[in-house]
mmCIF file of C-alpha atoms in Angstrom:
data_model
loop_
_atom_site.group_PDB
_atom_site.id
_atom_site.type_symbol
_atom_site.label_atom_id
_atom_site.label_comp_id
_atom_site.label_asym_id
_atom_site.label_seq_id
_atom_site.Cartn_x
_atom_site.Cartn_y
_atom_site.Cartn_z
ATOM 1 C CA UNK A 1 -11.575 5.844 24.438
ATOM 2 C CA UNK A 2 -11.276 2.611 22.437
ATOM 3 C CA UNK A 3 -10.585 3.002 18.610
ATOM 4 C CA UNK A 4 -10.602 0.026 16.033
ATOM 5 C CA UNK A 5 -7.907 -0.091 13.846
ATOM 6 C CA UNK A 6 -8.656 -2.174 10.758
ATOM 7 C CA UNK A 7 -6.248 -4.367 8.690
ATOM 8 C CA UNK A 8 -7.304 -6.528 6.032
ATOM 9 C CA UNK A 9 -4.424 -7.016 3.595
ATOM 10 C CA UNK A 10 -0.672 -6.752 3.347
ATOM 11 C CA UNK A 11 -0.738 -3.369 1.896
ATOM 12 C CA UNK A 12 -2.336 -2.363 5.198
ATOM 13 C CA UNK A 13 0.124 -3.849 7.389
ATOM 14 C CA UNK A 14 2.902 -1.228 6.878
ATOM 15 C CA UNK A 15 0.455 1.662 7.148
ATOM 16 C CA UNK A 16 -0.875 0.572 10.622
ATOM 17 C CA UNK A 17 2.572 -0.158 12.238
ATOM 18 C CA UNK A 18 3.219 3.601 12.831
ATOM 19 C CA UNK A 19 -0.116 4.462 14.045
ATOM 20 C CA UNK A 20 0.019 1.661 16.457
ATOM 21 C CA UNK A 21 3.329 2.825 17.572
ATOM 22 C CA UNK A 22 2.378 6.227 18.030
ATOM 23 C CA UNK A 23 -0.689 4.983 20.137
ATOM 24 C CA UNK A 24 1.500 2.934 22.412
ATOM 25 C CA UNK A 25 3.923 5.706 23.177
ATOM 26 C CA UNK A 26 0.979 8.353 23.894
ATOM 27 C CA UNK A 27 -0.647 5.436 26.113
ATOM 28 C CA UNK A 28 2.391 5.349 28.212
ATOM 29 C CA UNK A 29 2.559 8.916 28.553
ATOM 30 C CA UNK A 30 -0.905 8.914 29.989
ATOM 31 C CA UNK A 31 -2.796 9.668 26.603
ATOM 32 C CA UNK A 32 -6.394 8.696 26.620
ATOM 33 C CA UNK A 33 -6.472 6.465 23.493
ATOM 34 C CA UNK A 34 -6.697 2.627 23.508
ATOM 35 C CA UNK A 35 -7.000 0.589 20.346
ATOM 36 C CA UNK A 36 -8.227 -2.723 19.241
ATOM 37 C CA UNK A 37 -6.489 -4.075 16.216
ATOM 38 C CA UNK A 38 -9.056 -5.979 14.047
ATOM 39 C CA UNK A 39 -7.663 -8.206 11.217
ATOM 40 C CA UNK A 40 -10.457 -8.998 8.715
ATOM 41 C CA UNK A 41 -8.528 -11.874 7.447
ATOM 42 C CA UNK A 42 -9.099 -10.644 3.814
ATOM 43 C CA UNK A 43 -5.398 -11.782 3.201
ATOM 44 C CA UNK A 44 -4.130 -14.136 5.517
ATOM 45 C CA UNK A 45 -1.253 -16.688 5.301
ATOM 46 C CA UNK A 46 1.044 -17.744 8.069
ATOM 47 C CA UNK A 47 4.285 -17.093 6.191
ATOM 48 C CA UNK A 48 3.755 -13.653 4.531
ATOM 49 C CA UNK A 49 1.130 -12.030 6.958
ATOM 50 C CA UNK A 50 2.846 -13.400 9.782
ATOM 51 C CA UNK A 51 6.134 -12.364 8.473
ATOM 52 C CA UNK A 52 4.911 -8.860 8.156
ATOM 53 C CA UNK A 53 3.388 -8.672 11.723
ATOM 54 C CA UNK A 54 6.715 -9.700 13.181
ATOM 55 C CA UNK A 55 8.952 -7.552 10.925
ATOM 56 C CA UNK A 56 7.115 -4.449 11.399
ATOM 57 C CA UNK A 57 6.543 -5.199 15.243
ATOM 58 C CA UNK A 58 2.799 -5.069 14.995
ATOM 59 C CA UNK A 59 1.021 -6.932 17.913
ATOM 60 C CA UNK A 60 -1.181 -9.961 17.187
ATOM 61 C CA UNK A 61 -4.714 -8.852 16.213
ATOM 62 C CA UNK A 62 -7.213 -8.614 19.113
ATOM 63 C CA UNK A 63 -9.891 -9.726 16.849
ATOM 64 C CA UNK A 64 -9.613 -11.757 13.536
ATOM 65 C CA UNK A 65 -12.663 -11.940 11.496
ATOM 66 C CA UNK A 66 -11.143 -14.734 9.228
ATOM 67 C CA UNK A 67 -13.287 -14.011 6.363
ATOM 68 C CA UNK A 68 -10.895 -15.624 3.823
ATOM 69 C CA UNK A 69 -10.878 -15.439 0.077
ATOM 70 C CA UNK A 70 -13.982 -15.091 -2.325
ATOM 71 C CA UNK A 71 -15.234 -12.595 -4.893
ATOM 72 C CA UNK A 72 -15.461 -8.911 -4.269
ATOM 73 C CA UNK A 73 -19.006 -9.240 -3.107
ATOM 74 C CA UNK A 74 -18.546 -12.236 -1.096
ATOM 75 C CA UNK A 75 -15.659 -10.692 0.872
ATOM 76 C CA UNK A 76 -17.350 -7.246 1.204
ATOM 77 C CA UNK A 77 -20.455 -9.050 2.882
ATOM 78 C CA UNK A 78 -18.508 -11.281 5.017
ATOM 79 C CA UNK A 79 -16.397 -8.608 6.343
ATOM 80 C CA UNK A 80 -19.592 -6.248 7.152
ATOM 81 C CA UNK A 81 -21.222 -9.152 8.840
ATOM 82 C CA UNK A 82 -18.293 -9.970 11.130
ATOM 83 C CA UNK A 83 -17.356 -6.418 11.922
ATOM 84 C CA UNK A 84 -20.975 -5.578 12.761
ATOM 85 C CA UNK A 85 -21.100 -8.633 15.033
ATOM 86 C CA UNK A 86 -17.957 -7.114 16.901
ATOM 87 C CA UNK A 87 -19.583 -3.601 17.339
ATOM 88 C CA UNK A 88 -22.926 -4.572 18.501
ATOM 89 C CA UNK A 89 -21.229 -6.809 21.169
ATOM 90 C CA UNK A 90 -18.484 -4.081 22.043
ATOM 91 C CA UNK A 91 -18.736 -0.725 20.323
ATOM 92 C CA UNK A 92 -15.716 1.656 19.862
ATOM 93 C CA UNK A 93 -15.555 5.349 19.528
ATOM 94 C CA UNK A 94 -13.960 5.401 16.151
ATOM 95 C CA UNK A 95 -13.186 3.102 13.235
ATOM 96 C CA UNK A 96 -9.679 4.060 11.622
ATOM 97 C CA UNK A 97 -9.477 2.369 8.144
ATOM 98 C CA UNK A 98 -6.363 2.653 5.876
ATOM 99 C CA UNK A 99 -5.645 2.380 2.383
ATOM 100 C CA UNK A 100 -8.189 1.109 -0.243
ATOM 101 C CA UNK A 101 -8.766 -2.566 0.031
ATOM 102 C CA UNK A 102 -12.221 -4.213 0.332
ATOM 103 C CA UNK A 103 -11.608 -4.351 4.313
ATOM 104 C CA UNK A 104 -11.392 -0.414 4.244
ATOM 105 C CA UNK A 105 -14.831 0.039 2.588
ATOM 106 C CA UNK A 106 -16.755 -2.739 4.306
ATOM 107 C CA UNK A 107 -15.765 -1.867 7.731
ATOM 108 C CA UNK A 108 -16.429 1.836 7.194
ATOM 109 C CA UNK A 109 -19.988 1.142 6.011
ATOM 110 C CA UNK A 110 -20.677 -1.168 8.909
ATOM 111 C CA UNK A 111 -19.358 1.456 11.253
ATOM 112 C CA UNK A 112 -21.401 4.440 10.036
ATOM 113 C CA UNK A 113 -24.479 2.083 9.992
ATOM 114 C CA UNK A 114 -24.021 1.926 13.705
ATOM 115 C CA UNK A 115 -23.350 5.674 14.231
ATOM 116 C CA UNK A 116 -19.269 4.860 14.951
ATOM 117 C CA UNK A 117 -17.489 7.460 13.168
ATOM 118 C CA UNK A 118 -14.712 6.676 10.619
ATOM 119 C CA UNK A 119 -11.334 8.218 9.886
ATOM 120 C CA UNK A 120 -9.711 7.263 6.788
ATOM 121 C CA UNK A 121 -5.907 7.192 6.563
ATOM 122 C CA UNK A 122 -4.783 7.790 2.764
ATOM 123 C CA UNK A 123 -8.213 9.532 2.256
ATOM 124 C CA UNK A 124 -8.632 11.504 -0.945
ATOM 125 C CA UNK A 125 -6.197 9.821 -3.270
ATOM 126 C CA UNK A 126 -7.916 9.022 -6.758
ATOM 127 C CA UNK A 127 -6.624 7.502 -9.863
ATOM 128 C CA UNK A 128 -9.761 8.197 -11.986
ATOM 129 C CA UNK A 129 -9.873 4.529 -13.032
ATOM 130 C CA UNK A 130 -13.209 3.132 -12.255
ATOM 131 C CA UNK A 131 -12.015 -0.389 -13.662
ATOM 132 C CA UNK A 132 -9.926 -0.714 -10.531
ATOM 133 C CA UNK A 133 -11.552 -2.106 -7.333
ATOM 134 C CA UNK A 134 -9.409 -0.147 -5.277
ATOM 135 C CA UNK A 135 -10.785 3.133 -6.753
ATOM 136 C CA UNK A 136 -14.404 1.961 -6.147
ATOM 137 C CA UNK A 137 -13.299 1.450 -2.617
ATOM 138 C CA UNK A 138 -11.790 4.703 -2.117
ATOM 139 C CA UNK A 139 -14.774 6.663 -3.333
ATOM 140 C CA UNK A 140 -17.186 4.714 -1.259
ATOM 141 C CA UNK A 141 -15.202 5.127 1.692
ATOM 142 C CA UNK A 142 -14.558 8.807 1.312
ATOM 143 C CA UNK A 143 -18.278 9.494 0.785
ATOM 144 C CA UNK A 144 -18.986 8.171 4.183
ATOM 145 C CA UNK A 145 -15.835 9.441 6.209
ATOM 146 C CA UNK A 146 -15.729 11.780 9.035
ATOM 147 C CA UNK A 147 -12.247 12.671 9.282
ATOM 148 C CA UNK A 148 -9.455 12.400 6.463
ATOM 149 C CA UNK A 149 -5.835 11.766 7.069
ATOM 150 C CA UNK A 150 -4.095 12.798 3.827
ATOM 151 C CA UNK A 151 -0.650 12.123 2.055
ATOM 152 C CA UNK A 152 -0.404 15.012 -0.530
ATOM 153 C CA UNK A 153 -1.626 18.168 -1.636
ATOM 154 C CA UNK A 154 -3.242 16.184 -4.524
ATOM 155 C CA UNK A 155 -5.310 14.402 -2.350
ATOM 156 C CA UNK A 156 -6.280 17.401 -0.197
ATOM 157 C CA UNK A 157 -7.653 19.003 -3.654
ATOM 158 C CA UNK A 158 -9.507 15.938 -4.369
ATOM 159 C CA UNK A 159 -11.403 16.274 -1.180
ATOM 160 C CA UNK A 160 -11.946 19.766 -1.458
ATOM 161 C CA UNK A 161 -13.516 19.365 -5.123
ATOM 162 C CA UNK A 162 -15.967 16.831 -3.525
ATOM 163 C CA UNK A 163 -17.040 19.351 -1.133
ATOM 164 C CA UNK A 164 -15.171 18.245 2.146
ATOM 165 C CA UNK A 165 -14.631 21.153 4.452
ATOM 166 C CA UNK A 166 -11.335 21.976 5.708
ATOM 167 C CA UNK A 167 -12.082 21.133 9.220
ATOM 168 C CA UNK A 168 -12.412 17.482 8.216
ATOM 169 C CA UNK A 169 -8.912 17.124 6.225
ATOM 170 C CA UNK A 170 -5.683 16.582 8.106
ATOM 171 C CA UNK A 171 -2.562 16.644 5.878
ATOM 172 C CA UNK A 172 -0.315 14.388 8.091
ATOM 173 C CA UNK A 173 2.079 12.791 5.426
ATOM 174 C CA UNK A 174 2.557 9.132 4.794
ATOM 175 C CA UNK A 175 2.555 6.174 7.112
ATOM 176 C CA UNK A 176 3.852 3.814 4.490
ATOM 177 C CA UNK A 177 6.934 6.083 4.414
ATOM 178 C CA UNK A 178 7.164 6.153 8.314
ATOM 179 C CA UNK A 179 7.496 2.203 8.090
ATOM 180 C CA UNK A 180 10.129 2.333 5.504
ATOM 181 C CA UNK A 181 12.267 5.150 7.312
ATOM 182 C CA UNK A 182 11.760 3.322 10.680
ATOM 183 C CA UNK A 183 13.245 0.033 9.130
ATOM 184 C CA UNK A 184 15.753 1.438 6.676
ATOM 185 C CA UNK A 185 18.772 0.017 8.746
ATOM 186 C CA UNK A 186 16.944 -3.465 9.284
ATOM 187 C CA UNK A 187 16.482 -4.225 5.759
ATOM 188 C CA UNK A 188 18.009 -7.508 4.526
ATOM 189 C CA UNK A 189 18.923 -9.173 1.633
ATOM 190 C CA UNK A 190 16.756 -12.294 0.347
ATOM 191 C CA UNK A 191 17.939 -15.729 0.683
ATOM 192 C CA UNK A 192 18.666 -15.876 -3.189
ATOM 193 C CA UNK A 193 20.694 -12.813 -3.097
ATOM 194 C CA UNK A 194 24.225 -14.758 -3.230
ATOM 195 C CA UNK A 195 22.670 -17.372 -5.420
ATOM 196 C CA UNK A 196 21.874 -15.026 -8.320
ATOM 197 C CA UNK A 197 25.196 -13.031 -7.729
ATOM 198 C CA UNK A 198 23.149 -9.825 -7.307
ATOM 199 C CA UNK A 199 24.933 -6.495 -6.963
ATOM 200 C CA UNK A 200 23.603 -2.950 -5.939
ATOM 201 C CA UNK A 201 22.393 -1.269 -9.167
ATOM 202 C CA UNK A 202 22.901 -4.359 -11.323
ATOM 203 C CA UNK A 203 19.517 -5.610 -11.418
ATOM 204 C CA UNK A 204 16.058 -4.687 -11.693
ATOM 205 C CA UNK A 205 12.528 -5.578 -9.837
ATOM 206 C CA UNK A 206 9.453 -6.394 -11.325
ATOM 207 C CA UNK A 207 6.055 -6.769 -9.524
ATOM 208 C CA UNK A 208 2.726 -7.103 -11.692
ATOM 209 C CA UNK A 209 -0.689 -7.871 -10.547
ATOM 210 C CA UNK A 210 -3.185 -5.606 -12.171
ATOM 211 C CA UNK A 211 -5.720 -7.508 -14.237
ATOM 212 C CA UNK A 212 -5.167 -5.654 -17.295
ATOM 213 C CA UNK A 213 -1.384 -6.736 -17.216
ATOM 214 C CA UNK A 214 -1.631 -10.303 -15.908
ATOM 215 C CA UNK A 215 -5.005 -11.996 -16.531
ATOM 216 C CA UNK A 216 -4.401 -12.513 -20.209
ATOM 217 C CA UNK A 217 -1.383 -14.878 -21.288
ATOM 218 C CA UNK A 218 -0.647 -12.625 -24.412
ATOM 219 C CA UNK A 219 -0.544 -9.504 -22.698
ATOM 220 C CA UNK A 220 1.757 -10.813 -19.907
ATOM 221 C CA UNK A 221 4.123 -12.461 -22.534
ATOM 222 C CA UNK A 222 4.393 -9.377 -24.312
ATOM 223 C CA UNK A 223 5.181 -7.336 -21.293
ATOM 224 C CA UNK A 224 7.843 -9.788 -20.096
ATOM 225 C CA UNK A 225 9.292 -10.211 -23.332
ATOM 226 C CA UNK A 226 9.642 -6.305 -23.544
ATOM 227 C CA UNK A 227 11.248 -6.253 -20.175
ATOM 228 C CA UNK A 228 13.661 -9.024 -20.945
ATOM 229 C CA UNK A 229 14.809 -7.198 -24.225
ATOM 230 C CA UNK A 230 15.093 -3.718 -22.516
ATOM 231 C CA UNK A 231 16.901 -4.877 -19.598
ATOM 232 C CA UNK A 232 19.888 -5.688 -21.455
ATOM 233 C CA UNK A 233 20.850 -8.728 -19.834
ATOM 234 C CA UNK A 234 20.606 -7.776 -16.157
ATOM 235 C CA UNK A 235 18.786 -9.957 -13.767
ATOM 236 C CA UNK A 236 15.023 -9.117 -13.631
ATOM 237 C CA UNK A 237 13.812 -10.169 -9.959
ATOM 238 C CA UNK A 238 10.095 -10.984 -10.150
ATOM 239 C CA UNK A 239 8.258 -11.748 -6.886
ATOM 240 C CA UNK A 240 5.222 -13.557 -8.333
ATOM 241 C CA UNK A 241 1.869 -12.371 -6.956
ATOM 242 C CA UNK A 242 -0.668 -15.519 -6.829
ATOM 243 C CA UNK A 243 -2.827 -13.781 -9.387
ATOM 244 C CA UNK A 244 0.085 -13.564 -11.657
ATOM 245 C CA UNK A 245 1.143 -17.053 -11.081
ATOM 246 C CA UNK A 246 -1.945 -18.633 -12.631
ATOM 247 C CA UNK A 247 -1.094 -16.945 -15.942
ATOM 248 C CA UNK A 248 2.416 -17.512 -15.908
ATOM 249 C CA UNK A 249 1.810 -21.462 -15.941
ATOM 250 C CA UNK A 250 0.489 -20.916 -19.493
ATOM 251 C CA UNK A 251 3.862 -19.163 -20.663
ATOM 252 C CA UNK A 252 6.195 -21.599 -22.326
ATOM 253 C CA UNK A 253 9.122 -18.981 -23.112
ATOM 254 C CA UNK A 254 10.368 -16.632 -20.552
ATOM 255 C CA UNK A 255 13.256 -14.237 -20.868
ATOM 256 C CA UNK A 256 16.477 -15.688 -19.797
ATOM 257 C CA UNK A 257 17.342 -12.785 -17.551
ATOM 258 C CA UNK A 258 13.905 -13.227 -15.734
ATOM 259 C CA UNK A 259 13.949 -14.775 -12.292
ATOM 260 C CA UNK A 260 10.782 -15.892 -10.581
ATOM 261 C CA UNK A 261 10.647 -15.844 -6.932
ATOM 262 C CA UNK A 262 8.243 -16.138 -4.073
ATOM 263 C CA UNK A 263 6.562 -13.091 -2.774
ATOM 264 C CA UNK A 264 9.031 -11.492 -0.431
ATOM 265 C CA UNK A 265 8.531 -10.267 3.330
ATOM 266 C CA UNK A 266 8.787 -6.627 3.988
ATOM 267 C CA UNK A 267 12.406 -6.463 4.977
ATOM 268 C CA UNK A 268 13.829 -8.582 2.039
ATOM 269 C CA UNK A 269 11.560 -6.887 -0.667
ATOM 270 C CA UNK A 270 12.604 -3.449 0.388
ATOM 271 C CA UNK A 271 16.138 -4.457 0.465
ATOM 272 C CA UNK A 272 15.768 -5.559 -2.977
ATOM 273 C CA UNK A 273 13.983 -2.337 -4.123
ATOM 274 C CA UNK A 274 16.554 -0.011 -2.421
ATOM 275 C CA UNK A 275 19.390 -1.634 -4.293
ATOM 276 C CA UNK A 276 17.872 -2.146 -7.789
ATOM 277 C CA UNK A 277 18.898 -0.251 -10.819
ATOM 278 C CA UNK A 278 14.992 0.554 -11.198
ATOM 279 C CA UNK A 279 11.694 -1.038 -10.594
ATOM 280 C CA UNK A 280 8.823 -1.902 -13.142
ATOM 281 C CA UNK A 281 5.712 -2.235 -11.533
ATOM 282 C CA UNK A 282 1.821 -1.675 -11.632
ATOM 283 C CA UNK A 283 1.560 -0.915 -8.024
ATOM 284 C CA UNK A 284 0.814 2.344 -6.263
ATOM 285 C CA UNK A 285 2.525 1.896 -3.044
ATOM 286 C CA UNK A 286 5.972 0.722 -4.495
ATOM 287 C CA UNK A 287 6.108 4.129 -6.423
ATOM 288 C CA UNK A 288 6.009 5.792 -3.140
ATOM 289 C CA UNK A 289 8.755 3.690 -1.585
ATOM 290 C CA UNK A 290 10.844 4.120 -4.681
ATOM 291 C CA UNK A 291 10.535 8.068 -4.649
ATOM 292 C CA UNK A 292 11.766 8.237 -1.064
ATOM 293 C CA UNK A 293 14.744 5.713 -1.722
ATOM 294 C CA UNK A 294 15.716 7.694 -4.870
ATOM 295 C CA UNK A 295 15.054 4.439 -7.304
ATOM 296 C CA UNK A 296 13.813 4.904 -10.717
ATOM 297 C CA UNK A 297 10.313 3.404 -11.200
ATOM 298 C CA UNK A 298 8.247 2.758 -14.365
ATOM 299 C CA UNK A 299 4.704 2.100 -13.730
ATOM 300 C CA UNK A 300 2.810 0.031 -16.264
ATOM 301 C CA UNK A 301 -0.583 1.881 -15.769
ATOM 302 C CA UNK A 302 -2.126 4.651 -17.630
ATOM 303 C CA UNK A 303 -3.005 6.725 -14.601
ATOM 304 C CA UNK A 304 -2.089 6.691 -10.976
ATOM 305 C CA UNK A 305 -3.544 7.579 -7.543
ATOM 306 C CA UNK A 306 -0.195 8.830 -6.397
ATOM 307 C CA UNK A 307 0.619 11.652 -9.040
ATOM 308 C CA UNK A 308 3.148 13.333 -6.560
ATOM 309 C CA UNK A 309 5.610 10.300 -7.312
ATOM 310 C CA UNK A 310 5.455 11.398 -11.007
ATOM 311 C CA UNK A 311 5.383 15.212 -10.665
ATOM 312 C CA UNK A 312 8.020 15.253 -7.577
ATOM 313 C CA UNK A 313 9.340 11.829 -7.352
ATOM 314 C CA UNK A 314 11.248 9.405 -9.567
ATOM 315 C CA UNK A 315 8.235 7.584 -10.951
ATOM 316 C CA UNK A 316 6.984 7.677 -14.657
ATOM 317 C CA UNK A 317 3.786 6.444 -16.185
ATOM 318 C CA UNK A 318 4.593 4.099 -19.045
ATOM 319 C CA UNK A 319 1.192 2.844 -19.831
ATOM 320 C CA UNK A 320 0.380 -1.012 -20.609
ATOM 321 C CA UNK A 321 1.751 -0.864 -24.276
ATOM 322 C CA UNK A 322 4.782 -2.956 -24.017
ATOM 323 C CA UNK A 323 6.339 -0.969 -26.910
ATOM 324 C CA UNK A 324 6.370 1.948 -24.567
ATOM 325 C CA UNK A 325 9.027 0.417 -22.129
ATOM 326 C CA UNK A 326 12.006 0.067 -24.605
ATOM 327 C CA UNK A 327 12.147 4.155 -24.834
ATOM 328 C CA UNK A 328 12.036 4.331 -21.139
ATOM 329 C CA UNK A 329 14.649 1.751 -20.529
ATOM 330 C CA UNK A 330 16.941 3.690 -23.059
ATOM 331 C CA UNK A 331 16.636 6.789 -21.264
ATOM 332 C CA UNK A 332 17.347 4.901 -18.006
ATOM 333 C CA UNK A 333 20.492 3.402 -19.260
ATOM 334 C CA UNK A 334 21.413 6.828 -20.728
ATOM 335 C CA UNK A 335 21.265 8.227 -17.249
ATOM 336 C CA UNK A 336 18.502 10.629 -18.199
ATOM 337 C CA UNK A 337 16.040 9.702 -15.474
ATOM 338 C CA UNK A 338 14.621 12.350 -13.242
ATOM 339 C CA UNK A 339 16.434 12.467 -9.904
ATOM 340 C CA UNK A 340 13.260 13.260 -7.896
ATOM 341 C CA UNK A 341 12.464 14.653 -4.322
ATOM 342 C CA UNK A 342 10.573 13.534 -1.503
ATOM 343 C CA UNK A 343 7.043 15.059 -1.060
ATOM 344 C CA UNK A 344 5.981 17.168 1.719
ATOM 345 C CA UNK A 345 5.740 15.695 5.329
ATOM 346 C CA UNK A 346 6.875 12.349 3.924
ATOM 347 C CA UNK A 347 9.298 12.523 7.157
ATOM 348 C CA UNK A 348 8.546 9.448 9.166
ATOM 349 C CA UNK A 349 6.192 11.050 11.650
ATOM 350 C CA UNK A 350 2.874 10.737 10.090
ATOM 351 C CA UNK A 351 1.544 8.097 12.848
ATOM 352 C CA UNK A 352 2.426 10.621 15.536
ATOM 353 C CA UNK A 353 0.176 13.440 13.523
ATOM 354 C CA UNK A 354 -2.631 11.062 13.164
ATOM 355 C CA UNK A 355 -2.758 10.154 16.723
ATOM 356 C CA UNK A 356 -2.616 13.767 18.125
ATOM 357 C CA UNK A 357 -5.502 14.660 15.469
ATOM 358 C CA UNK A 358 -7.619 11.723 16.867
ATOM 359 C CA UNK A 359 -7.153 12.536 20.417
ATOM 360 C CA UNK A 360 -8.180 16.095 19.533
ATOM 361 C CA UNK A 361 -11.382 15.440 17.443
ATOM 362 C CA UNK A 362 -12.698 12.627 19.782
ATOM 363 C CA UNK A 363 -12.069 14.877 22.834
ATOM 364 C CA UNK A 364 -14.450 17.492 21.208
ATOM 365 C CA UNK A 365 -16.823 15.034 19.555
ATOM 366 C CA UNK A 366 -19.736 13.563 21.227
ATOM 367 C CA UNK A 367 -19.866 9.780 21.387
ATOM 368 C CA UNK A 368 -21.550 7.914 18.304
ATOM 369 C CA UNK A 369 -20.404 11.169 15.897
#
């Protein structure tokens, strides 16, 4: 039975790697599933995407739709056209999508219109913020998903409230954490580690890319000034997202302890996170990794689609007001940050559980549904 695994952007890569490993292990043991890795090309650059594939042991894609950049609508349309052509020429038994990027939604729509069922890894997560493109992608994808592989009790509850039956919800854990745990002993310092004289627990990591934080030079300048002042002279490592780089070019005065670096590949970035005093971010996925690593995390957003990182883990929602950062950083330096715990089933075996459930549901479902 052939299933498609969809990857479109860097956040997808660490989520598909454990599923591919589990599929390969089952195939070697005589399992019935075979996979086709479909890279939509939503994000692709030889250095970063290539590094992720090599470092995470992901095989070269079987198909690359090469959609490239564009507006939300342009990318959605190009992905749907490319994936529809693929399915018409060579149908699969299942379209497996992960996360919440444009490729996730677009391939789910194209598959369902050709009567190919859809399974969604990370189904059910919600931030409640409709200004985020990712939230729209989640909602649309989940509205046409057949089977949901979930990361938390919160996601399960969201699906139940939406009327999804229990027989379609599979609480499996978190494949992002599978990748993290599988690579902990392979993490490596980035090239600038020695040059910046970084020491474990002696620096901060910052990532920013949400429009509310980075699209205006004034708001970004205020955030960076608050970060520079509140971190008490410790180095602040800021891997700069391409979206953020455009705004940074308009800023004249940056904090002296802020170090702008290129986006880092998987092993180097998570080395930085693991050894940081704290992480300041507006990303969702990073809050999961900090929770498992026990690293304090401050999220510069008013809501999160991963509330377990706040209620159970090491994350705190600070909001987008720069004035809220100082009290949070004071609490950190006072040693008053929550210690956190690891959420249920974030144990490194989510990929195995997903493959087992796919084998079961496809074995009992008629072709096409």
